[in-house]
PDB file of C-alpha atoms in Angstrom:
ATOM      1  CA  UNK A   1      14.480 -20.325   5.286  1.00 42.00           C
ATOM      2  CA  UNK A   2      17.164 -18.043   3.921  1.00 45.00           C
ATOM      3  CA  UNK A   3      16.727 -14.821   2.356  1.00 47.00           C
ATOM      4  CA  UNK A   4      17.799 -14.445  -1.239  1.00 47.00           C
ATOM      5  CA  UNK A   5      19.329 -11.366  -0.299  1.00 49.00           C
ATOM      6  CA  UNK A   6      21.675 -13.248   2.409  1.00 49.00           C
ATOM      7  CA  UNK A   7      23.006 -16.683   1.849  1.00 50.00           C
ATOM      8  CA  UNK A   8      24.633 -19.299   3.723  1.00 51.00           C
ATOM      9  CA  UNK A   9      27.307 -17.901   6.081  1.00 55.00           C
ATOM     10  CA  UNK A  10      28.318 -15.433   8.786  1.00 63.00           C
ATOM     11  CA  UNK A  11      26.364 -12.121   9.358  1.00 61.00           C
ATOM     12  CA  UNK A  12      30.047 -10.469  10.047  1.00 66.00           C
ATOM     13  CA  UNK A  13      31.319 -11.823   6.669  1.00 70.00           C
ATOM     14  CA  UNK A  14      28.461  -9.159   4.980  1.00 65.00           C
ATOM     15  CA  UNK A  15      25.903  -9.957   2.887  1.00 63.00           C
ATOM     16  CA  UNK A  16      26.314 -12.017  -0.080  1.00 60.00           C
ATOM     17  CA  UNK A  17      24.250  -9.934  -1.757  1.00 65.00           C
ATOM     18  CA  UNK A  18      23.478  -6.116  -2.055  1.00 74.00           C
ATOM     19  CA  UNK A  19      20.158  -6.669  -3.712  1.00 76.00           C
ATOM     20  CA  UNK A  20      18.403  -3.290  -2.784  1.00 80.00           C
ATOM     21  CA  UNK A  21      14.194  -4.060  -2.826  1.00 80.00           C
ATOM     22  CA  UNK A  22      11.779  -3.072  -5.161  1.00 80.00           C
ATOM     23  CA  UNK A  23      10.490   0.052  -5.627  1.00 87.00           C
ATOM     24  CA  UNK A  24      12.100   2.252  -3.102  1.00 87.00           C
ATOM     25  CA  UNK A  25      11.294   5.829  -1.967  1.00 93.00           C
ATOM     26  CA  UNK A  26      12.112   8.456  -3.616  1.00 88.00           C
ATOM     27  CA  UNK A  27      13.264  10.657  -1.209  1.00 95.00           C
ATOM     28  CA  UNK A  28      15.983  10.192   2.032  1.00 97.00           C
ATOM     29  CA  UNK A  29      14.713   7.555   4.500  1.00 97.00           C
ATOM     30  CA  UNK A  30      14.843   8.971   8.128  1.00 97.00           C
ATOM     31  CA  UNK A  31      13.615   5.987  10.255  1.00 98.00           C
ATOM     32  CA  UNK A  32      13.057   1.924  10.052  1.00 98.00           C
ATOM     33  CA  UNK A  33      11.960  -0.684  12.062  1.00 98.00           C
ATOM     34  CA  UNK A  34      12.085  -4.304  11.599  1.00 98.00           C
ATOM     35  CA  UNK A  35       9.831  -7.117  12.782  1.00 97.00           C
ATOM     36  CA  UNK A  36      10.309 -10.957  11.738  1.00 96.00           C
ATOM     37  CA  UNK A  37      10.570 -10.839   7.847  1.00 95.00           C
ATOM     38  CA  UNK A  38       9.186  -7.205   7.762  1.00 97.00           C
ATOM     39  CA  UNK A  39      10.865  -4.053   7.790  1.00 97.00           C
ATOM     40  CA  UNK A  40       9.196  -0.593   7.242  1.00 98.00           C
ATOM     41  CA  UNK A  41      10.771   2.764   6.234  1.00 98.00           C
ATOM     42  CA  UNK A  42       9.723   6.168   6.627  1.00 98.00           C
ATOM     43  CA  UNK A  43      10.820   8.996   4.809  1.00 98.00           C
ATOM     44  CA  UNK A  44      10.920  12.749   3.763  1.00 97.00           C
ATOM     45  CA  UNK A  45       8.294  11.466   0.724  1.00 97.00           C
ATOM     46  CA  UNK A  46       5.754  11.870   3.723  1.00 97.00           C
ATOM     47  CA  UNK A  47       5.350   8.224   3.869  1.00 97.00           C
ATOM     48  CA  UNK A  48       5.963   4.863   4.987  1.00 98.00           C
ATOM     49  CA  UNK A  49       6.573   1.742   3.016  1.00 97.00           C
ATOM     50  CA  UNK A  50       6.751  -2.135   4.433  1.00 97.00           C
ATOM     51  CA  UNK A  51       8.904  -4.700   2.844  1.00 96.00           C
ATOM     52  CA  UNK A  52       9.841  -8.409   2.950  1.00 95.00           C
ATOM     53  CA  UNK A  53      13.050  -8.907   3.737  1.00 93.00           C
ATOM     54  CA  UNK A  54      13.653 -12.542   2.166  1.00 91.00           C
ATOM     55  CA  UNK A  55      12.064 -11.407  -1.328  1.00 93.00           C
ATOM     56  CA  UNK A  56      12.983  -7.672  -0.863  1.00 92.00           C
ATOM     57  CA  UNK A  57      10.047  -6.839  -2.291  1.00 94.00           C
ATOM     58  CA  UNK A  58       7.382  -4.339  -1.187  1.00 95.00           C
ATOM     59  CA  UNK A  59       4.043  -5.621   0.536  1.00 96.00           C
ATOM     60  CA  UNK A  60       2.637  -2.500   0.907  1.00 96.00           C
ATOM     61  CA  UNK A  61       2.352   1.829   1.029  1.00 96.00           C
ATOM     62  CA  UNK A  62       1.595   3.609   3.961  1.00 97.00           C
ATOM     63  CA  UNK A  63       0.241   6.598   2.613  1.00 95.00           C
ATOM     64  CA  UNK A  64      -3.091   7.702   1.121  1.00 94.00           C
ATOM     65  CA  UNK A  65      -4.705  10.472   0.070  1.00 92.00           C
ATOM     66  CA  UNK A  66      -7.120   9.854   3.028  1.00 95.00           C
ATOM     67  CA  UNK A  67      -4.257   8.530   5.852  1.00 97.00           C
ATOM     68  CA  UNK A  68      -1.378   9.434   6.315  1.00 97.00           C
ATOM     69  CA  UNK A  69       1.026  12.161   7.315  1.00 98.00           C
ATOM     70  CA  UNK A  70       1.338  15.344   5.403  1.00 97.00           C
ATOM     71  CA  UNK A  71       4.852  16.152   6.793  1.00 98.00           C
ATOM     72  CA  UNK A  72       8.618  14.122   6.843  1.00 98.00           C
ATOM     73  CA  UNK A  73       8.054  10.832   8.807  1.00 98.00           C
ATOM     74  CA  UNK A  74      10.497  10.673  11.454  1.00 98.00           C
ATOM     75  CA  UNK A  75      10.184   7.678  13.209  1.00 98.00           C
ATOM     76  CA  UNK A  76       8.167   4.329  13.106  1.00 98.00           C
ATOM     77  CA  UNK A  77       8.005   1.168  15.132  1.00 98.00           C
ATOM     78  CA  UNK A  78       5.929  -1.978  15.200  1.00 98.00           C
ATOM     79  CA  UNK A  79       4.039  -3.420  17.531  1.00 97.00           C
ATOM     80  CA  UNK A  80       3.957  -7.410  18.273  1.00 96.00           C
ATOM     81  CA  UNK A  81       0.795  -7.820  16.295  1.00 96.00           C
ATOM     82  CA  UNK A  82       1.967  -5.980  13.227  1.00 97.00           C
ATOM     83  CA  UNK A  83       0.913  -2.779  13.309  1.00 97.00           C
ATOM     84  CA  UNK A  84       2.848   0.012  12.792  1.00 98.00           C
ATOM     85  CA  UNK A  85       3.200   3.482  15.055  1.00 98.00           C
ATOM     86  CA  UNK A  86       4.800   6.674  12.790  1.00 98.00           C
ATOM     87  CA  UNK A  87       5.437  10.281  13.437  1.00 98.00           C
ATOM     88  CA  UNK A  88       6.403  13.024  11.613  1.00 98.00           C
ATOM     89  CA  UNK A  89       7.383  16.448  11.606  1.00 98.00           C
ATOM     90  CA  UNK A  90       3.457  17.381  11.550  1.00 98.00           C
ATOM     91  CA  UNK A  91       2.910  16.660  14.748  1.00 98.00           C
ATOM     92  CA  UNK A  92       0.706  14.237  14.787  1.00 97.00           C
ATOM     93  CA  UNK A  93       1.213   9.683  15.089  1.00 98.00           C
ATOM     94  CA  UNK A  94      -0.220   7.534  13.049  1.00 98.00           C
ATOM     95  CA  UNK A  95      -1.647   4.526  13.867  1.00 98.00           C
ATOM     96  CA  UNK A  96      -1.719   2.005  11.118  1.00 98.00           C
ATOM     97  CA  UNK A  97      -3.655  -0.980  11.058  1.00 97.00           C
ATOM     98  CA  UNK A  98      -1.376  -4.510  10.076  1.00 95.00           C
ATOM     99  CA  UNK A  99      -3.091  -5.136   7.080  1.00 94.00           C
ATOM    100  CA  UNK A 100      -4.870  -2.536   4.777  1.00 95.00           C
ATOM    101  CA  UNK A 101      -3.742   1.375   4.035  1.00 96.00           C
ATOM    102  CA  UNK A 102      -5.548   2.071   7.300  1.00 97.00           C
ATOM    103  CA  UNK A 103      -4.328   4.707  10.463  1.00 97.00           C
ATOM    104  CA  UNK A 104      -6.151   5.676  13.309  1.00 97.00           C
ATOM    105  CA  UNK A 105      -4.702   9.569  14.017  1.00 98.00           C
ATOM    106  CA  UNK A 106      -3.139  10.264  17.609  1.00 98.00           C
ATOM    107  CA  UNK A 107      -2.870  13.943  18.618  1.00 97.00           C
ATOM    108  CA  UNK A 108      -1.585  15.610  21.548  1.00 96.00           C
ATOM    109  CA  UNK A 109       1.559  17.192  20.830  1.00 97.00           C
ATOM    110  CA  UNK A 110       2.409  20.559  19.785  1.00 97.00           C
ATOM    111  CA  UNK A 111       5.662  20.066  17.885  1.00 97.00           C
ATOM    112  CA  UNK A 112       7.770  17.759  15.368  1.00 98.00           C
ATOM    113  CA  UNK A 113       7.709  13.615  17.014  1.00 98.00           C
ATOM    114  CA  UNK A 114      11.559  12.698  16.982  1.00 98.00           C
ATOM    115  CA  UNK A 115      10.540   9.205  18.480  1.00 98.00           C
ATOM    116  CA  UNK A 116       8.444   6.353  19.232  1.00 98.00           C
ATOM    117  CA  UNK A 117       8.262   3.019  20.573  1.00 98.00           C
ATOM    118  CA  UNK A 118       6.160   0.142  21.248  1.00 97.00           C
ATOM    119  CA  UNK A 119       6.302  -2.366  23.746  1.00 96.00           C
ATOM    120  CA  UNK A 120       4.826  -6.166  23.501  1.00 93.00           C
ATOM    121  CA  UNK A 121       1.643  -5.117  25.529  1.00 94.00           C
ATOM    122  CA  UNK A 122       0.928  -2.600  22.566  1.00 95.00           C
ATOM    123  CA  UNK A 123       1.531   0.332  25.168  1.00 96.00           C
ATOM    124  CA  UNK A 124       3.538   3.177  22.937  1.00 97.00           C
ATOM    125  CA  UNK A 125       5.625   6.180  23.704  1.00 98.00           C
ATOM    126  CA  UNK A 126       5.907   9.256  21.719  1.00 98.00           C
ATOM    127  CA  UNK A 127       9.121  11.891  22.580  1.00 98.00           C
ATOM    128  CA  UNK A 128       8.577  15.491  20.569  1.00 98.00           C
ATOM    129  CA  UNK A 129      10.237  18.762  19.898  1.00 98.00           C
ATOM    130  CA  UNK A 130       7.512  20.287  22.069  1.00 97.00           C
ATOM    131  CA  UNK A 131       9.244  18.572  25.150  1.00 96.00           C
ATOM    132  CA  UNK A 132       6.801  16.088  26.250  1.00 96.00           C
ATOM    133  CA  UNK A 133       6.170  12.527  26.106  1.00 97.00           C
ATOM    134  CA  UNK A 134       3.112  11.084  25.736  1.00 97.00           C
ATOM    135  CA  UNK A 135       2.166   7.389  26.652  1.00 97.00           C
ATOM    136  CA  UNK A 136      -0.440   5.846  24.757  1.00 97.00           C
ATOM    137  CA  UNK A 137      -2.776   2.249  24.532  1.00 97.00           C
ATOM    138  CA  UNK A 138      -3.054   1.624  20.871  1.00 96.00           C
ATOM    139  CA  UNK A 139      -5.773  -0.333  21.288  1.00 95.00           C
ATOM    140  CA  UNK A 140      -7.720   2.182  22.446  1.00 96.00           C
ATOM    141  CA  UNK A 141      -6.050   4.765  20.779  1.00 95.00           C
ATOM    142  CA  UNK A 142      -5.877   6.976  24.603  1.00 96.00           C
ATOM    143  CA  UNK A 143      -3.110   8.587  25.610  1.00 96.00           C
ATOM    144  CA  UNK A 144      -2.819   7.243  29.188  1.00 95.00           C
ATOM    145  CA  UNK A 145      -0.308   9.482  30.742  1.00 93.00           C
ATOM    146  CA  UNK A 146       1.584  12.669  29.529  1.00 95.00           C
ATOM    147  CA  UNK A 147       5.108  13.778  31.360  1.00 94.00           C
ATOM    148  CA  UNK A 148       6.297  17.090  30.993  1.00 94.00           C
ATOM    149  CA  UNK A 149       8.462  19.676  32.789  1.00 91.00           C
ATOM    150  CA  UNK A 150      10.927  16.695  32.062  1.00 93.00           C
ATOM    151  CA  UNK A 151      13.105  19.594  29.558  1.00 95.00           C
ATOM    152  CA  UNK A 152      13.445  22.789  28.400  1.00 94.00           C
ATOM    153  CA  UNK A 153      14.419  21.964  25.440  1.00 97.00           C
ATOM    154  CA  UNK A 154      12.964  19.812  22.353  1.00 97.00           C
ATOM    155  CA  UNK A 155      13.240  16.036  23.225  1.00 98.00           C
ATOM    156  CA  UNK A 156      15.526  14.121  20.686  1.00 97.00           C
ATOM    157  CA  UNK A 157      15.394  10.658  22.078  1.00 97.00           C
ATOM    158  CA  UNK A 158      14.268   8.145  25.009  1.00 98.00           C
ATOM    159  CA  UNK A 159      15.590   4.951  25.993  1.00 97.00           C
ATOM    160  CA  UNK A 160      12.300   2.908  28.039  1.00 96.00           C
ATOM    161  CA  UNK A 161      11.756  -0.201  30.180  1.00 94.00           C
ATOM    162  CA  UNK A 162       8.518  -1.276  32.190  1.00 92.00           C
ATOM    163  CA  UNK A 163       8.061   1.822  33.846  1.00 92.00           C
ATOM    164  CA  UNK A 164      11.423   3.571  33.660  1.00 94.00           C
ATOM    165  CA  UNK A 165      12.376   5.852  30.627  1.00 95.00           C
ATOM    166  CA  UNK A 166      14.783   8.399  30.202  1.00 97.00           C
ATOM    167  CA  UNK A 167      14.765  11.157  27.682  1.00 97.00           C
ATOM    168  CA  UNK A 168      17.298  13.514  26.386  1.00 96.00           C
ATOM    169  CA  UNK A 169      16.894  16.801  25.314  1.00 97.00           C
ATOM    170  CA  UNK A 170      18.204  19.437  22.607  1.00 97.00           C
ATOM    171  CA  UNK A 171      19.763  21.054  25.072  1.00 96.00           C
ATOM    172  CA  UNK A 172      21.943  18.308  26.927  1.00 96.00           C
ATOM    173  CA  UNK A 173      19.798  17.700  29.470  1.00 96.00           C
ATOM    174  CA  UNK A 174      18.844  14.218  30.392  1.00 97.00           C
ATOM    175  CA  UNK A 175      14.926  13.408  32.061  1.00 97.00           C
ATOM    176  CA  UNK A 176      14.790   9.729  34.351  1.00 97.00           C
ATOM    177  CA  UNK A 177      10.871   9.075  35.063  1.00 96.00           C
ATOM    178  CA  UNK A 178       8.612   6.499  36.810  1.00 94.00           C
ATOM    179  CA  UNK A 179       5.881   6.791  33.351  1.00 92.00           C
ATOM    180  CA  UNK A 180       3.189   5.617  36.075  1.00 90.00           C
ATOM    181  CA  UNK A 181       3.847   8.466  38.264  1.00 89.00           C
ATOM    182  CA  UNK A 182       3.890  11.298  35.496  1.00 89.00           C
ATOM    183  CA  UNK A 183       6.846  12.441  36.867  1.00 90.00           C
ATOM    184  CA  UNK A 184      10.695  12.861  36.510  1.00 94.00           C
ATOM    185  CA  UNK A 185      12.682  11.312  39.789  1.00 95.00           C
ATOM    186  CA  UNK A 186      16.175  12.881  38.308  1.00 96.00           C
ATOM    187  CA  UNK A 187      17.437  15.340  36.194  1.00 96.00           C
ATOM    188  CA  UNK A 188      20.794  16.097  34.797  1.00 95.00           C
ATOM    189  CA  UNK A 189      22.613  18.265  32.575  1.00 96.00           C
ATOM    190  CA  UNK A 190      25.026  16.096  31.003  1.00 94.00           C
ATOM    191  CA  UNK A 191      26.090  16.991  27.629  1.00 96.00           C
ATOM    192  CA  UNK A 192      27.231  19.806  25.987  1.00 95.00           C
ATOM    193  CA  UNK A 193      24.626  20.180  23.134  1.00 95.00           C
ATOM    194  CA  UNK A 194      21.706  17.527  22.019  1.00 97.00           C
ATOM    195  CA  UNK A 195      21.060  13.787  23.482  1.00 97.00           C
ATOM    196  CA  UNK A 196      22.077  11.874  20.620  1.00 97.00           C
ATOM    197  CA  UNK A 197      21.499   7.807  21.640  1.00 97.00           C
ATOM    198  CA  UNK A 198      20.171   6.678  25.284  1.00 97.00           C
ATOM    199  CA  UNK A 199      21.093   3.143  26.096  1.00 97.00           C
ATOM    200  CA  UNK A 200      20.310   0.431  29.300  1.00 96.00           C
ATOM    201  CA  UNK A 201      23.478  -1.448  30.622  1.00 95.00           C
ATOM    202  CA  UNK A 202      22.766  -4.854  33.518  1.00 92.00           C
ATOM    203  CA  UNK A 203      25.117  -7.097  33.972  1.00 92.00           C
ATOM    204  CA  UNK A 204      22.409  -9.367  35.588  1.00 88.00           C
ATOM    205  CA  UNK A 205      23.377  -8.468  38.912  1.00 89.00           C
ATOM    206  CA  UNK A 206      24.821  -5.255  40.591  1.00 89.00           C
ATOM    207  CA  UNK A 207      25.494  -3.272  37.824  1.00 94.00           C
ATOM    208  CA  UNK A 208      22.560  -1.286  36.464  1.00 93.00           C
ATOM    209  CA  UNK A 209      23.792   1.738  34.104  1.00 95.00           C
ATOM    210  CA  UNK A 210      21.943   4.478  31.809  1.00 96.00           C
ATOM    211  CA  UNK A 211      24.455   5.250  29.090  1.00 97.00           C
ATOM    212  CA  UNK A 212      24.184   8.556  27.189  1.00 97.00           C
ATOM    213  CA  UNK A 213      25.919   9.841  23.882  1.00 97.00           C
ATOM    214  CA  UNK A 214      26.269  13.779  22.770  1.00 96.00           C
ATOM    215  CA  UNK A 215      25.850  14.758  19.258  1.00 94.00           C
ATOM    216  CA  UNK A 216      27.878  17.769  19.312  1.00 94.00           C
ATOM    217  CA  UNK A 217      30.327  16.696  22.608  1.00 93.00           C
ATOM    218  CA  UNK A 218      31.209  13.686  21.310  1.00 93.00           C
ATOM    219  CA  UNK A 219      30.766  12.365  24.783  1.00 94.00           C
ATOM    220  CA  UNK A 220      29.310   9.082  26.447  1.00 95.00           C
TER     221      UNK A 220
END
């Protein structure tokens, strides 16, 4: 079924359309994630809001009076079943259940979240300015492992896969773990100012790289 946003032809010709959705937030949006015909936004309004992409209209607000966050929302992801992880500069992730304006608060760090990420076995990962990550089971809403000493410095992303992650840091520095030991194996200083984007490289065979870019250094 085609969207009525993007009609017959090549994604690299560009959209036929620019049909923006139906009531949009009203502040900047700082993070999205995307999930069959879903896609939800977070943003400096403090909330989140889902959307369908073929009708590009909204299915629902993540943000109540009761739930919610009471800061910027930072980052969000989805999980395979539909639910959606947030976190935001108060500190705290957010839960939310796949079908009413529901969240189940997870708390543990001290400091803004600047990521997080779910994997298929609803396991998620939180990085924050505090400089820890924090593994948690969403289904039981337990954070099952927490790695520090990784940085010295605010975390500003993490790339992850089965049991590896890194993280980079404000300050440059990159973090490689094994997230079922708790522990970093390697640590480098390799950019001049903050980790911007983390990124895993295989060619299938021999080659196995961890590619990092610098906000400031302009580096990879």
């Amino acid at each position: 079924m085609e969207s009525s946003a993007f009609q017959s032809g090549t994604w690299y010709e560009g959209p036929a359309s620019d049909t923006a959705v139906n009531e949009p937030h009203g502040r900047p949006i700082l993070c999205m994630d995307v999930l069959g015909s879903k896609v939800v936004t977070g943003s400096s309004d403090h909330g989140l809001r889902e959307y369908n992409i073929g009708t590009c209209r909204q299915i629902r607000q993540l943000y109540s009076k009761r739930y919610g966050h009471g800061e910027w929302v930072t980052s969000c992801a989805y999980a395979s079943d539909g639910r959606v992880l947030s976190g935001g500069m108060d500190s705290k992730l957010c839960s939310w259940d796949k079908k009413v304006v529901r969240c189940d608060d997870l708390t543990g760090h001290k400091g803004s979240i600047s990521k997080v990420k779910v994997d298929a076995a609803g396991v998620g990962i939180s990085g924050s300015y505090d400089g820890s990550l924090l593994v948690w089971d969403l289904s039981t809403k337990e954070c099952l492992q927490g790695l520090f000493k990784g940085h010295k410095d605010a975390i500003t992303t993490f790339e992850w896969s089965n049991s590896l992650m890194v993280s980079g840091a404000r300050n440059g520095s990159i973090a490689i773990w094994d997230i079922n030991v708790g522990k970093p194996v390697k640590k480098a200083q390799t950019h001049e100012g903050a980790v911007a984007k983390i990124a895993f490289f295989s060619d299938g065979e021999d080659t196995n790289l961890i590619i990092t870019a610098g906000i400031n250094d302009g580096v990879v």
